[in-house]
C-alpha positions as a printed NumPy array, in Angstrom:
array([[-53.98 ,  21.224,   3.301],
       [-54.022,  24.862,   4.4  ],
       [-55.03 ,  26.089,   0.935],
       [-57.724,  23.389,   0.707],
       [-59.106,  24.461,   4.022],
       [-59.143,  28.19 ,   3.108],
       [-60.883,  27.479,  -0.21 ],
       [-63.577,  25.281,   1.316],
       [-64.373,  26.605,   4.773],
       [-65.832,  29.882,   3.574],
       [-64.982,  33.459,   4.533],
       [-61.557,  33.446,   2.88 ],
       [-60.66 ,  35.26 ,  -0.346],
       [-58.714,  33.743,  -3.218],
       [-55.615,  35.623,  -2.078],
       [-54.049,  33.234,   0.417],
       [-50.446,  33.622,   1.587],
       [-48.422,  30.937,   3.322],
       [-45.467,  32.168,   5.4  ],
       [-42.744,  30.501,   7.447],
       [-41.023,  32.313,  10.3  ],
       [-37.287,  32.386,   9.752],
       [-35.059,  30.841,  12.43 ],
       [-33.594,  33.585,  14.637],
       [-36.639,  35.796,  14.11 ],
       [-39.159,  33.869,  16.186],
       [-39.662,  32.975,  19.792],
       [-41.145,  29.548,  19.213],
       [-38.623,  26.727,  18.753],
       [-40.617,  24.839,  16.145],
       [-41.662,  25.032,  12.485],
       [-45.072,  26.54 ,  11.766],
       [-46.773,  28.171,   8.782],
       [-48.964,  31.275,   8.929],
       [-52.035,  31.069,   6.695],
       [-52.906,  34.665,   5.757],
       [-55.858,  36.093,   3.84 ],
       [-53.979,  38.763,   1.909],
       [-57.201,  40.692,   1.183],
       [-57.664,  41.325,   4.925],
       [-54.221,  42.433,   6.091],
       [-53.905,  44.418,   9.269],
       [-51.018,  46.68 ,  10.389],
       [-49.236,  43.723,  12.025],
       [-48.494,  42.099,   8.685],
       [-46.188,  44.858,   7.542],
       [-44.679,  45.29 ,  11.049],
       [-43.782,  41.596,  11.246],
       [-42.846,  41.079,   7.577],
       [-39.096,  40.935,   8.301],
       [-39.536,  37.549,   9.924],
       [-41.964,  35.973,   7.43 ],
       [-40.621,  34.15 ,   4.387],
       [-43.081,  32.991,   1.708],
       [-43.453,  29.193,   1.744],
       [-42.829,  29.128,  -2.036],
       [-39.356,  30.615,  -1.448],
       [-38.546,  27.996,   1.195],
       [-39.664,  25.173,  -1.143],
       [-37.625,  26.677,  -4.004],
       [-34.456,  26.64 ,  -1.875],
       [-35.083,  23.106,  -0.647],
       [-35.592,  21.904,  -4.24 ],
       [-32.357,  23.615,  -5.323],
       [-30.439,  21.955,  -2.522],
       [-31.956,  18.558,  -3.295],
       [-31.066,  18.864,  -6.963],
       [-27.569,  20.284,  -6.398],
       [-24.297,  18.495,  -6.826],
       [-23.702,  18.374,  -3.076],
       [-23.267,  14.738,  -2.217],
       [-21.828,  12.734,   0.596],
       [-20.403,   9.265,   0.281],
       [-19.701,   7.207,   3.383],
       [-17.786,   3.98 ,   3.744],
       [-18.819,   1.755,   6.626],
       [-15.991,   1.769,   9.158],
       [-14.279,  -1.482,  10.109],
       [-12.471,  -2.077,  13.315],
       [ -9.269,  -0.052,  13.245],
       [-10.316,   1.994,  10.183],
       [-11.659,   5.517,   9.953],
       [-14.895,   6.458,   8.293],
       [-14.397,   8.434,   5.081],
       [-16.788,  11.176,   4.052],
       [-16.411,  12.947,   0.709],
       [-18.331,  16.132,   0.053],
       [-18.044,  17.58 ,  -3.42 ],
       [-19.195,  21.081,  -2.366],
       [-19.567,  21.896,   1.31 ],
       [-21.094,  25.347,   0.604],
       [-24.455,  26.43 ,  -0.628],
       [-24.737,  25.788,  -4.335],
       [-28.055,  27.403,  -5.36 ],
       [-28.458,  29.688,  -8.292],
       [-30.939,  32.109,  -6.839],
       [-32.015,  33.422,  -3.446],
       [-30.482,  32.507,  -0.113],
       [-28.311,  29.667,  -1.407],
       [-26.576,  31.79 ,  -4.051],
       [-24.686,  33.824,  -1.468]])
């Protein structure tokens, strides 16, 4: 939606960046995306770059996690029985980026 807007409203270049603020590096307790015209960067972009993660990187990690072998199986508890949860890999299992640590 943001890219569609930037392409159609006028006044934006073809160099659009979408950035997510990383948890712990923002003061707003919610998810938001910065839409940036990369051909019109000001000094604040470089100064604040430590807290901005490209949306493509976030989507890549989410896709890695969704496709990974991490799975949980639950059995509905009955009276007097415990719930069983099996996790094949409780750690990050990505092959690149943040989940490969």
